CSV table of C-alpha atoms in Angstrom, one decimal:
chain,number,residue,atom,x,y,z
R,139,UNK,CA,-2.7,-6.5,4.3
R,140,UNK,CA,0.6,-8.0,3.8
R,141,UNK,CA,4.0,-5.9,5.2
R,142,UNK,CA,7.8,-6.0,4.4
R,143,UNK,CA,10.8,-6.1,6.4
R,144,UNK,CA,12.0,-2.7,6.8
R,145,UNK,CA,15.2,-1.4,7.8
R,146,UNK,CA,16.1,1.4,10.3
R,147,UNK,CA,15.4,5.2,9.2
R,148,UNK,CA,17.6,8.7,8.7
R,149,UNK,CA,14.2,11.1,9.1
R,150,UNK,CA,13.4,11.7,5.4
R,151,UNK,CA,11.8,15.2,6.9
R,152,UNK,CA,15.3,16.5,7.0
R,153,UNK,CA,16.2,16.5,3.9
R,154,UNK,CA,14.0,19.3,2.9
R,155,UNK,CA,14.9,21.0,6.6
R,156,UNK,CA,18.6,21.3,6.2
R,157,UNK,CA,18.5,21.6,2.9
R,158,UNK,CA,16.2,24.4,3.1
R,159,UNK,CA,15.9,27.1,0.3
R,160,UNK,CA,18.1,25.1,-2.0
R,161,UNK,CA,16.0,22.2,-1.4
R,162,UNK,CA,12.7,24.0,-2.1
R,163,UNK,CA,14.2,25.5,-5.6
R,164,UNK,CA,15.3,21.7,-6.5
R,165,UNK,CA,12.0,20.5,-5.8
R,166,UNK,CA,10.0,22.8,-7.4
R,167,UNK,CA,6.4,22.7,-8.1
R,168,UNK,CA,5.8,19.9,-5.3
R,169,UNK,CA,3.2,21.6,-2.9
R,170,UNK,CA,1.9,21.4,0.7
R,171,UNK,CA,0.0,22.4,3.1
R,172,UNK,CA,2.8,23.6,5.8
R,173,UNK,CA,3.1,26.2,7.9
R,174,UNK,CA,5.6,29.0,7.8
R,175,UNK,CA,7.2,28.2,11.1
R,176,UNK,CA,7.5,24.6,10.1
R,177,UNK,CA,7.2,23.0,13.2
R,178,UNK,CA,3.2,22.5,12.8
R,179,UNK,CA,2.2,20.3,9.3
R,180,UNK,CA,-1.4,21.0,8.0
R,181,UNK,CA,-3.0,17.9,6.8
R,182,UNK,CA,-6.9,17.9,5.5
R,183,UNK,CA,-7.4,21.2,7.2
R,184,UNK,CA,-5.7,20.1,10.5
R,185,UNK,CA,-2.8,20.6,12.1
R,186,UNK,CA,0.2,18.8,13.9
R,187,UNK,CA,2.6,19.7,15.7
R,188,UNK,CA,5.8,18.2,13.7
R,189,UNK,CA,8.8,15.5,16.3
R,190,UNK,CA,11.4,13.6,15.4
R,191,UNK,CA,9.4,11.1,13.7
R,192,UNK,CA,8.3,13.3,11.1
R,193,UNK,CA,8.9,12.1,7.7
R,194,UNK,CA,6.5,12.6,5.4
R,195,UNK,CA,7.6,15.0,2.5
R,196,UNK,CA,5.6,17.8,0.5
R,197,UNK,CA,5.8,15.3,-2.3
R,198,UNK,CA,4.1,13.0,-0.6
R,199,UNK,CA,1.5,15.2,0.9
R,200,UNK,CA,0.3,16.6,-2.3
R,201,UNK,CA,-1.2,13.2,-3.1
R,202,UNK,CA,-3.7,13.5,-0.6
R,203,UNK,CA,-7.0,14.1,-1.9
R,204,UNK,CA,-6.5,13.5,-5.8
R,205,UNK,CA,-8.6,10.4,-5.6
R,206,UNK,CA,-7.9,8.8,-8.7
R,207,UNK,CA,-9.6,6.0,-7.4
R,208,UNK,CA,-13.1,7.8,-7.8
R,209,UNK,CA,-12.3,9.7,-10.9
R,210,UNK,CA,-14.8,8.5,-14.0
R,211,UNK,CA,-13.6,6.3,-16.4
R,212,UNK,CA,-9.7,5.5,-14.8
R,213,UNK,CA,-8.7,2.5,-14.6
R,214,UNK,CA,-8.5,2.2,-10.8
R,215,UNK,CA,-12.6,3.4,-10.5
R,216,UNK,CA,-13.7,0.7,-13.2
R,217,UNK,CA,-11.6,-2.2,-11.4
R,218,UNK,CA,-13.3,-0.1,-7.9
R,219,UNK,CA,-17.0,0.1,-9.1
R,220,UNK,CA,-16.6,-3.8,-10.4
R,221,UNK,CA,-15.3,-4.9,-6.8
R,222,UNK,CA,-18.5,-3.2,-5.1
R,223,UNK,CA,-20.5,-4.2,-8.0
R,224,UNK,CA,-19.5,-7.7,-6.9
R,225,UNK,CA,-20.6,-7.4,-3.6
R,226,UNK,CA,-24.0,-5.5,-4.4
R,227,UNK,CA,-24.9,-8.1,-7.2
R,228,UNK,CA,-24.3,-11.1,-4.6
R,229,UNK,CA,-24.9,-10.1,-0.9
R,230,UNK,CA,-28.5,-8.8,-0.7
R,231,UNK,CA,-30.5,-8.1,2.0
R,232,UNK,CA,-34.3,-7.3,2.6
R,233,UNK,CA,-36.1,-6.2,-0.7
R,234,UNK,CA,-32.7,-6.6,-2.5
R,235,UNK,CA,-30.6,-3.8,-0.8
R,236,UNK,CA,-27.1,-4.7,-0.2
R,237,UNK,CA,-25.7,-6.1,3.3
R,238,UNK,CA,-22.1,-4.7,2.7
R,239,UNK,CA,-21.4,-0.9,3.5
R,240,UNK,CA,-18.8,0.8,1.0
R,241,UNK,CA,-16.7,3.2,3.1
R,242,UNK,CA,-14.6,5.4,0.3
R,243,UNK,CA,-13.9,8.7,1.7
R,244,UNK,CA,-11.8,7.6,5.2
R,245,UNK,CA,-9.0,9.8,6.7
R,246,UNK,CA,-5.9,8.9,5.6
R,247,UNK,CA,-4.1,10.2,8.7
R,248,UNK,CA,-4.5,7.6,11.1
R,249,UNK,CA,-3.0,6.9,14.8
R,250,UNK,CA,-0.1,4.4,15.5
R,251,UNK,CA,-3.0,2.8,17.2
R,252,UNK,CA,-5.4,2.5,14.8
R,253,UNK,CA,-2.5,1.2,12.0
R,254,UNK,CA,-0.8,-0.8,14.5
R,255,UNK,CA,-2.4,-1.6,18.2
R,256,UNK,CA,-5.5,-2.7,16.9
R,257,UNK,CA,-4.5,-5.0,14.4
R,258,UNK,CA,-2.5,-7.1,17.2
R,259,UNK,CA,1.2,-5.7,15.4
R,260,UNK,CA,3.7,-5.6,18.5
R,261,UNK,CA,5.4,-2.9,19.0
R,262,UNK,CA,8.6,-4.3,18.0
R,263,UNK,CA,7.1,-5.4,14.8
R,264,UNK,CA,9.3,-3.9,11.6
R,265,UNK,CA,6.3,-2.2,9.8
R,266,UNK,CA,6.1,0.4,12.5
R,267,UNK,CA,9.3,1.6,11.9
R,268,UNK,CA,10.0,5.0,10.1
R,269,UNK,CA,11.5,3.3,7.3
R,270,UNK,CA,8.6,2.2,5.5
R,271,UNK,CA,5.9,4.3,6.6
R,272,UNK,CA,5.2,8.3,6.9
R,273,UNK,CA,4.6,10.0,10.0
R,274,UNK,CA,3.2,13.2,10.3
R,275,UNK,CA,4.4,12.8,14.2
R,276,UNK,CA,5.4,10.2,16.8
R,277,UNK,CA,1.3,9.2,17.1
R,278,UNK,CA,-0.1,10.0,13.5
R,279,UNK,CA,0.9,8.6,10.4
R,280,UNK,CA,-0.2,8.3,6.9
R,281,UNK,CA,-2.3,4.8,6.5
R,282,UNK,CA,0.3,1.8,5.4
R,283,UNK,CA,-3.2,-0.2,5.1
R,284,UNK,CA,-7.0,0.3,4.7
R,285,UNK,CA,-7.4,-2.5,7.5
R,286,UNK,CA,-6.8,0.7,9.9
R,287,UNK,CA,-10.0,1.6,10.0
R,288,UNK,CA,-11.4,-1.7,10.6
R,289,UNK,CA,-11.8,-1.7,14.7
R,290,UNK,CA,-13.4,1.7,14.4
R,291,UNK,CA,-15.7,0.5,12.0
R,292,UNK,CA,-16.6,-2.5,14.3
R,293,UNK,CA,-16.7,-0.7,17.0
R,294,UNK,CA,-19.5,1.8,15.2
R,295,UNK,CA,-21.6,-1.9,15.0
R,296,UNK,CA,-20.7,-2.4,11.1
R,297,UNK,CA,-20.5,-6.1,10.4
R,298,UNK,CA,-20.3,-6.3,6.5
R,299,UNK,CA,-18.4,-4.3,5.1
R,300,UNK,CA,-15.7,-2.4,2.1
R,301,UNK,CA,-13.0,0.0,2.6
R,302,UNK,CA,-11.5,1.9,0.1
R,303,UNK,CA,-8.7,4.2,-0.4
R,304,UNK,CA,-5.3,5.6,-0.7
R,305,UNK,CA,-2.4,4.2,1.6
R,306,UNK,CA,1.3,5.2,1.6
R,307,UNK,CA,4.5,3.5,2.2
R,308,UNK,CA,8.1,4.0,1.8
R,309,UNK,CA,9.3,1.7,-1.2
R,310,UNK,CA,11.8,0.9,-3.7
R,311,UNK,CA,11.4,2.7,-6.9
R,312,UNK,CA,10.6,0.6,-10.0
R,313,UNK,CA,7.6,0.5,-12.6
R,314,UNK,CA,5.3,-1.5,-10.0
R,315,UNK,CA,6.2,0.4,-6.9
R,316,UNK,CA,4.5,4.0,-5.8
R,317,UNK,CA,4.6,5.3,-2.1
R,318,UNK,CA,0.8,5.9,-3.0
R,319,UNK,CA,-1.6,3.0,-4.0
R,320,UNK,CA,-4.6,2.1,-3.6
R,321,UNK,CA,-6.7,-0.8,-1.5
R,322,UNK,CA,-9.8,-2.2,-1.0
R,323,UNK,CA,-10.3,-4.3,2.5
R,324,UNK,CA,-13.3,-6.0,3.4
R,325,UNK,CA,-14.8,-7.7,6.9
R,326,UNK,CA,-17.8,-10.1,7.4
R,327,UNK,CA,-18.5,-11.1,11.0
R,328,UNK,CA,-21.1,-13.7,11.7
R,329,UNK,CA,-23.6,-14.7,15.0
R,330,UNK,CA,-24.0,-17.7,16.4
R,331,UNK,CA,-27.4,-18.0,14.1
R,332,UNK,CA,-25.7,-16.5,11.2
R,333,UNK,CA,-23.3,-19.3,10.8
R,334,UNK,CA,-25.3,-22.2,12.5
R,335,UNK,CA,-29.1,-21.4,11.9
R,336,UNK,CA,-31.2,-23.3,14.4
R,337,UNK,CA,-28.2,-26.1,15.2
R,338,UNK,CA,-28.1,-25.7,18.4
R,339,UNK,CA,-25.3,-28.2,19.2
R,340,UNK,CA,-22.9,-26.3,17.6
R,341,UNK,CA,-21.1,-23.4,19.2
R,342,UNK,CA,-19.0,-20.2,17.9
R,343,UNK,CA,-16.6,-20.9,20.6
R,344,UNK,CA,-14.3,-24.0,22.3
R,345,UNK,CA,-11.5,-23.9,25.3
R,346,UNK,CA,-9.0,-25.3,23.7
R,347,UNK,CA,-5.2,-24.7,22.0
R,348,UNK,CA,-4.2,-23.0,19.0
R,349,UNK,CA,-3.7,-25.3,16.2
R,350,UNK,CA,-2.6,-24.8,12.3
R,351,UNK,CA,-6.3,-24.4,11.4
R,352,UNK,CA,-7.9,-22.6,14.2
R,353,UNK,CA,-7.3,-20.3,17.1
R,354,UNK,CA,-7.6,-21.1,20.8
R,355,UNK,CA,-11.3,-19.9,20.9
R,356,UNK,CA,-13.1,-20.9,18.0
R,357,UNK,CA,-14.4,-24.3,17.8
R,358,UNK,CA,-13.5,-26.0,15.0
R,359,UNK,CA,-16.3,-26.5,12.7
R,360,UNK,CA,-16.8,-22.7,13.3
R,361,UNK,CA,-13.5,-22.0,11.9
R,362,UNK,CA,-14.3,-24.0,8.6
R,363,UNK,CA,-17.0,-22.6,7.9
R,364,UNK,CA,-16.1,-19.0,8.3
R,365,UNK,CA,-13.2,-20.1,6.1
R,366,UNK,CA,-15.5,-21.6,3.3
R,367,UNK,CA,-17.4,-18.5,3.2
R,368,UNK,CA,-14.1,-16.3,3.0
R,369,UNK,CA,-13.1,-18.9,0.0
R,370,UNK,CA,-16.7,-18.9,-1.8
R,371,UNK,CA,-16.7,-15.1,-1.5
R,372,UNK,CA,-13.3,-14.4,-3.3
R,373,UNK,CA,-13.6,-16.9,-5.9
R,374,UNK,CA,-16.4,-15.7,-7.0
R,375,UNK,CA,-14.6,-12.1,-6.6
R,376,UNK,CA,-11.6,-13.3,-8.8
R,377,UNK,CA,-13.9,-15.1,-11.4
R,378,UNK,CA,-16.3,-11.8,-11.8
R,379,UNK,CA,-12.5,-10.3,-12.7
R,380,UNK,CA,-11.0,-12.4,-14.3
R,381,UNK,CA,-13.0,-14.8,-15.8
R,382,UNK,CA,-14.8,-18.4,-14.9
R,383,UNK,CA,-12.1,-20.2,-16.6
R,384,UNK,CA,-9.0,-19.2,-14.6
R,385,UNK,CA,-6.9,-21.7,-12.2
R,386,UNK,CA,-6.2,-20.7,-9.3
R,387,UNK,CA,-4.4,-21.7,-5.7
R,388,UNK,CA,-4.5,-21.2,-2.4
R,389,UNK,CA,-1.0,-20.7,-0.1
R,390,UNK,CA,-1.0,-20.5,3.3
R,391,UNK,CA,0.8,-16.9,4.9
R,392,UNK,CA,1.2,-15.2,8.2
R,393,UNK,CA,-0.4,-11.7,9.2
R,394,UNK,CA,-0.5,-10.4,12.9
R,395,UNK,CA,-4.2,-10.0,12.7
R,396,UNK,CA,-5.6,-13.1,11.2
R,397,UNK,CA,-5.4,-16.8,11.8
R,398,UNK,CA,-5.6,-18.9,9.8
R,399,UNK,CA,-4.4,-16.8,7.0
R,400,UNK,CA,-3.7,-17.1,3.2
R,401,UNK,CA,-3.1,-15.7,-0.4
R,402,UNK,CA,-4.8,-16.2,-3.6
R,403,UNK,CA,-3.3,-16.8,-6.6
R,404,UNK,CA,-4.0,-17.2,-10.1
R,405,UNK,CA,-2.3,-18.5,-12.9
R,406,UNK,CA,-2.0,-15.3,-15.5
R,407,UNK,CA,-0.6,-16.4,-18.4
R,408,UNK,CA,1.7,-18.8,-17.1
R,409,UNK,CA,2.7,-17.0,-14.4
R,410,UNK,CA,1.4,-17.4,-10.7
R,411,UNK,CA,0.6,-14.0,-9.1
R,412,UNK,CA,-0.6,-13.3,-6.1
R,413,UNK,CA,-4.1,-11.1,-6.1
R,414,UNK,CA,-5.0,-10.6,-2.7
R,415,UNK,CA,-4.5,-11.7,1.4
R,416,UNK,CA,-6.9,-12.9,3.5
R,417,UNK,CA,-7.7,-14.8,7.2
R,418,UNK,CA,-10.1,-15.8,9.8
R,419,UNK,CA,-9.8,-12.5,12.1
R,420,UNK,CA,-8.1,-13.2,15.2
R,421,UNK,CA,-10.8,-13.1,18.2
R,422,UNK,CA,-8.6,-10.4,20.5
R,423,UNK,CA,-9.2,-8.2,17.9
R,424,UNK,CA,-13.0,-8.6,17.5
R,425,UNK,CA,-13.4,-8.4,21.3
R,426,UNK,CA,-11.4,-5.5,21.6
R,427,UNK,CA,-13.7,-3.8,19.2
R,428,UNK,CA,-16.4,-4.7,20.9
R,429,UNK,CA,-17.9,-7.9,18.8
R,430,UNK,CA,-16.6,-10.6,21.1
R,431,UNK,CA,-19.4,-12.6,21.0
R,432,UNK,CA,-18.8,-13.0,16.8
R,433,UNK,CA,-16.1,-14.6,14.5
R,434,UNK,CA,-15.6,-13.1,11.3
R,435,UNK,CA,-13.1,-12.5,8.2
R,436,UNK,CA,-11.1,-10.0,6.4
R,437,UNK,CA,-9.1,-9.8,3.7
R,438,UNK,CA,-6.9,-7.0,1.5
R,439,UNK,CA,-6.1,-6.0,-2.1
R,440,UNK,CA,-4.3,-3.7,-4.1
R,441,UNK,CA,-6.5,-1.8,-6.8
R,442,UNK,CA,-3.0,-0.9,-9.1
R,443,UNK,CA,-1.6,-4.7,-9.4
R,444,UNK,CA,-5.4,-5.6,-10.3
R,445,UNK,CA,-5.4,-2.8,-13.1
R,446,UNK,CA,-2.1,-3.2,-14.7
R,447,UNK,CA,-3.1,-7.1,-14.8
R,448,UNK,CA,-6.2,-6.2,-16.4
R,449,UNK,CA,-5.9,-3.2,-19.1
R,450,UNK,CA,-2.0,-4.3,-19.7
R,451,UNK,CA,-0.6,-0.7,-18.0
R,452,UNK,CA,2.9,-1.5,-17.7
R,453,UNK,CA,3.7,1.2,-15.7
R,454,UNK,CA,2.1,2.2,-12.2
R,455,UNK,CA,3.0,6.2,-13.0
R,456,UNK,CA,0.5,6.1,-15.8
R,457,UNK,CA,-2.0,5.9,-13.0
R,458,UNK,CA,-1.6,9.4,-12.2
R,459,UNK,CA,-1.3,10.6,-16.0
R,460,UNK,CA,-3.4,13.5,-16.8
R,461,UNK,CA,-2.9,13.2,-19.8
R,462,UNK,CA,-6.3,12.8,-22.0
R,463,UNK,CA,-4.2,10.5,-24.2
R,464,UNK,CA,-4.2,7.9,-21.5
R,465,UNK,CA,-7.6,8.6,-19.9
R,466,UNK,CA,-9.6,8.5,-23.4
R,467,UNK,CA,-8.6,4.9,-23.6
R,468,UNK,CA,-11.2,3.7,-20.8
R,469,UNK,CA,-14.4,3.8,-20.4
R,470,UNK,CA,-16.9,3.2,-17.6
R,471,UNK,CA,-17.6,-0.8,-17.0
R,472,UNK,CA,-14.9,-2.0,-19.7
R,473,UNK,CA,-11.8,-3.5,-19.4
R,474,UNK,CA,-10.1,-2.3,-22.5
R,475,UNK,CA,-6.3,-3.1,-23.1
R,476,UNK,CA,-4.3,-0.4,-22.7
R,477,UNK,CA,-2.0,0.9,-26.1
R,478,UNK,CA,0.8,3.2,-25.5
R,479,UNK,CA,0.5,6.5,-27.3
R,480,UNK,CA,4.5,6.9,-27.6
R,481,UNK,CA,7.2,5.3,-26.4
R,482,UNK,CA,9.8,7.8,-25.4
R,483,UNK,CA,13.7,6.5,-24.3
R,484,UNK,CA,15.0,5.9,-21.0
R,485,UNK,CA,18.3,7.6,-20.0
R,486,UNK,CA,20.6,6.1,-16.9
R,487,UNK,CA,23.3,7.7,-15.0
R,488,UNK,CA,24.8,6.2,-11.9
R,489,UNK,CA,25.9,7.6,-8.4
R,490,UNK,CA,28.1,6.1,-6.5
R,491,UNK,CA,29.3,7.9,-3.1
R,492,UNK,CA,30.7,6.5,0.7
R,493,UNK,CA,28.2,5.8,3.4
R,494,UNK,CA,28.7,7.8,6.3
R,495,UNK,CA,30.7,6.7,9.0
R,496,UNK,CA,29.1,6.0,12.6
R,497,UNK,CA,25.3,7.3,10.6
R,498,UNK,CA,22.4,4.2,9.9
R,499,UNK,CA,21.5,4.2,6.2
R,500,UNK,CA,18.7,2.8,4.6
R,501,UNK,CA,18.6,2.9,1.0
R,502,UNK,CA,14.2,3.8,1.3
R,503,UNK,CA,16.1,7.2,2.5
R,504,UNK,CA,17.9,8.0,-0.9
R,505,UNK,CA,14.7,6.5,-2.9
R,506,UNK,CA,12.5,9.5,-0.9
R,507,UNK,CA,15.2,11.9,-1.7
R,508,UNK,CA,15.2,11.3,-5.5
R,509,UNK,CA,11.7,11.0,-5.8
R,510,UNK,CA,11.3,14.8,-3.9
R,511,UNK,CA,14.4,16.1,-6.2
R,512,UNK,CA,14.0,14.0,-9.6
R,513,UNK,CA,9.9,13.9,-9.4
R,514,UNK,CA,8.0,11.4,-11.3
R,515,UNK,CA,10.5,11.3,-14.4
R,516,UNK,CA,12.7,8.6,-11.9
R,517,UNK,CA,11.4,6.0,-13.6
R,518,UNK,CA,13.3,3.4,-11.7
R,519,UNK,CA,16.2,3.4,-8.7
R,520,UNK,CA,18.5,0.2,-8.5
R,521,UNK,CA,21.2,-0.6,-6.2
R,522,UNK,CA,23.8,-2.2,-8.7
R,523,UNK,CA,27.1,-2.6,-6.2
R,524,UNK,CA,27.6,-2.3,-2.7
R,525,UNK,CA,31.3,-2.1,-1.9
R,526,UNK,CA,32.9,-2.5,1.4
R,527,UNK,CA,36.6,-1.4,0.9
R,528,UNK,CA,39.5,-3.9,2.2
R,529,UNK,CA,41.6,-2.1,4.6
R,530,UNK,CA,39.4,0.8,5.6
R,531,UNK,CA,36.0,-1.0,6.1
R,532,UNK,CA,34.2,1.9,4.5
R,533,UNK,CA,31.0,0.9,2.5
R,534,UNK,CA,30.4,2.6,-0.4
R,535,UNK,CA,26.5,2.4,-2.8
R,536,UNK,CA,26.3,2.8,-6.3
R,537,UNK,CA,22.7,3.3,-8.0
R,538,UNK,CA,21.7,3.5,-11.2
R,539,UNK,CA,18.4,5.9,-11.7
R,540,UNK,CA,17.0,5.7,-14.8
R,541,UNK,CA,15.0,8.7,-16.2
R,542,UNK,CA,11.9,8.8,-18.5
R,543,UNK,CA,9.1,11.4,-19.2
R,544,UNK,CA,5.7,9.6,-19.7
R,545,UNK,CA,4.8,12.3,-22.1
R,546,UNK,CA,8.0,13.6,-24.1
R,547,UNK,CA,11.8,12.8,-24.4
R,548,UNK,CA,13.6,13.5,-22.3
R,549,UNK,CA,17.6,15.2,-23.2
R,550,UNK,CA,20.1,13.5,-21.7
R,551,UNK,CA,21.6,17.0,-21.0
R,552,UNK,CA,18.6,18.2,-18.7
R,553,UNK,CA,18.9,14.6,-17.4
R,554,UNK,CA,22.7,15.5,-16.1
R,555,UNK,CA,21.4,18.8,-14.3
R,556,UNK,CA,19.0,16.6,-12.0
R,557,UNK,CA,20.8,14.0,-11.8
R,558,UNK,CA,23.6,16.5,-10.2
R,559,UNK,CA,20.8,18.2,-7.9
R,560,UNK,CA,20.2,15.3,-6.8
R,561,UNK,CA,24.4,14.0,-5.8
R,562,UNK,CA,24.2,17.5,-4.5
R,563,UNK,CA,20.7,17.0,-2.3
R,564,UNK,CA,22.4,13.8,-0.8
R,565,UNK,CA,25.6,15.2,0.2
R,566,UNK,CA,24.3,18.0,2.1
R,567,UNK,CA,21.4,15.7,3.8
R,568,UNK,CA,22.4,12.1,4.1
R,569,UNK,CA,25.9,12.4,4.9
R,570,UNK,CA,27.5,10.8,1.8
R,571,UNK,CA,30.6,11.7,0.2
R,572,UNK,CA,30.0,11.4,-3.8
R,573,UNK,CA,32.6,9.4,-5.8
């Protein structure tokens, strides 16, 4: 639920344009649905018509539909199943049957108004821009959030709810980043006689001003309790994970779609980490979708950070191992600490080259273009000096991209031929004159 400041965007989607068959060679292996005259992208059997906002990459595109999330025995199904578990075990219905719907097979190729309009985020707001998220065209993109869906659910007269699934943004590249990851997002939305019983002299709703605790519409002893229901809820969430004993803290955030909002955080050994967001869903939206006459709440997390706290995966590409070495090590309903099978060396080279002149950069550009050229042995990209020179004013990056297989060792002299591919990709797409 939570989004980054982004910075302005050199389309990704030309890189493997103007770099054309030389591209394709260097990325070998990478597949996609796309069609020959490359002005129409295939995604989940349809297609669209490719603009200038195009910038999501074959590499990118062959994610879709691996859902690792529903595999047996990974880690990100066993964390999955214990979430819904959570929510079957303690929100029951007539005869016993659960009261929250699990929604896990979503598109992921959403509208700008279903990521963005519906959720209240401006249209000046710096999460719609094409630096950190992947358009398949100006008005269809690749989820940045599972909370996309939630107006259409709403609107479909779903009150209680999960969704589930794989989003995608543009990121730095480090061992707890991945342009794919995977969320759960949940709503409850309550009636007058849902959250008041047979009080009638209290109301949902109030004329009044928007305060710290509570929006304009809600009257105030609505908006506590919908927010000690949100709080009983994920304690009890975070305790089913992690344990009764754990200590925990509540900090108060911003998103564009809730208010009041906050974050949860536990104390994991010794550290305070942030597990999920959270809020009273802001009324515009509910009314919008149809459920004006109800106040409700939401809240987000990521599956990955859950896992690697969890099983002790230090690395989020393990996620997407195939290898039977890594997948053996779990088991259905267990949370079983994770032991590496081999620890293989890093090697790092640098690349330093000149910005181009009168051209906006954004670094999330040169992270895309090594993950499509270097594939998922980039272990990690890190901007280590950025140089301005004195009497030119020319700015000049260096980065240092650091290379390990998860399954072998890796020679520092096939290292040197991709690390070259990719100063070579760089120069003929981004401008940039190497150093």
């Amino acid at each position: 639920m939570k989004y980054n400041t982004c910075r302005r965007f050199v389309s990704c989607h030309s890189i493997l344009k103007s770099a054309a068959n030389k591209t394709e060679a260097q990325v070998k292996g990478i597949g996609c649905q796309e069609s020959k005259t490359s002005s129409v992208l295939e995604v989940r059997g349809k297609k669209y018509v490719e603009d200038g906002w195009t910038n999501v990459t074959p590499r990118i595109l062959s994610y879709l539909g691996r859902n690792i999330y529903l595999q047996k025995n990974h880690p990100l199904s066993i964390i999955r199943q214990k979430i819904v578990g959570y929510f079957y075990g303690n929100y029951q219905g007539h005869r016993a049957a659960p009261i929250f719907s699990v929604h896990e097979d979503l598109n992921p190729v959403v509208s700008t108004s279903q990521n963005f309009d519906s959720l209240l985020i401006g249209k000046d707001h710096p999460s719609r821009q094409k630096s950190d998220c992947y358009y398949v065209n100006e008005e269809n993109l690749l989820r940045a959030h599972m909370t996309a869906h939630q107006a259409d659910l709403i609107k479909s007269g779903l009150d209680r709810f999960l969704m589930i699934g794989d989003v995608y943004r543009r990121d730095q590249v480090d061992a707890s980043h991945f342009p794919v990851f995977h969320q759960v997002d949940a709503v409850r939305l309550f009636s007058q006689s849902e959250l008041f019983g047979e009080n009638k002299g209290l109301k949902l709703f109030d004329k009044g001003k928007r305060t710290h605790d509570c929006q304009e519409s809600h009257c105030e002893e609505a908006a506590k309790r919908v927010e000690m229901d949100l709080k009983s809820c994920l304690m009890g969430l975070s305790q089913h994970l992690f344990g009764l004993g754990i200590t925990h803290r509540w900090t108060e955030t911003y998103f564009p779609f809730t208010h009041p909002s906050w974050e949860l955080e536990i104390d994991f050994k010794g550290e305070w980490l942030e597990v999920l967001g959270c809020g009273i869903i802001e009324q515009n939206i509910l009314k919008e979708a149809g459920a004006g006459d109800r106040v409700g709440w939401a809240f987000g997390l990521g599956l990955e950070r859950l896992a690697m706290l969890l099983f002790d995966i230090p690395d989020i590409r393990l996620f997407w191992s195939k290898d039977s070495g890594f997948l053996s090590q779990f088991k259905e309903g267990e949370i079983t600490k994770y032991k590496p099978i081999s620890v293989y060396p890093q090697c790092a080279n640098d690349l330093s080259f000149w910005l181009p002149k009168d051209v906006m950069f954004s670094p999330n550009d040169f992270y895309d273009l090594v993950r499509i050229t270097g594939g998922d042995i980039v272990e990690q990209v890190t901007l280590v000096d950025d140089f301005t020179h004195p009497k030119t004013g020319r700015k000049s990056h260096c980065y240092r991209i650091v290379y390990r297989h998860m399954e072998r060792t890796l020679t520092q002299e096939e290292v040197n031929v991709i690390h070259s591919k990719i100063a070579e990709v760089a120069k003929a797409t981004l401008g940039v004159v190497i150093r």
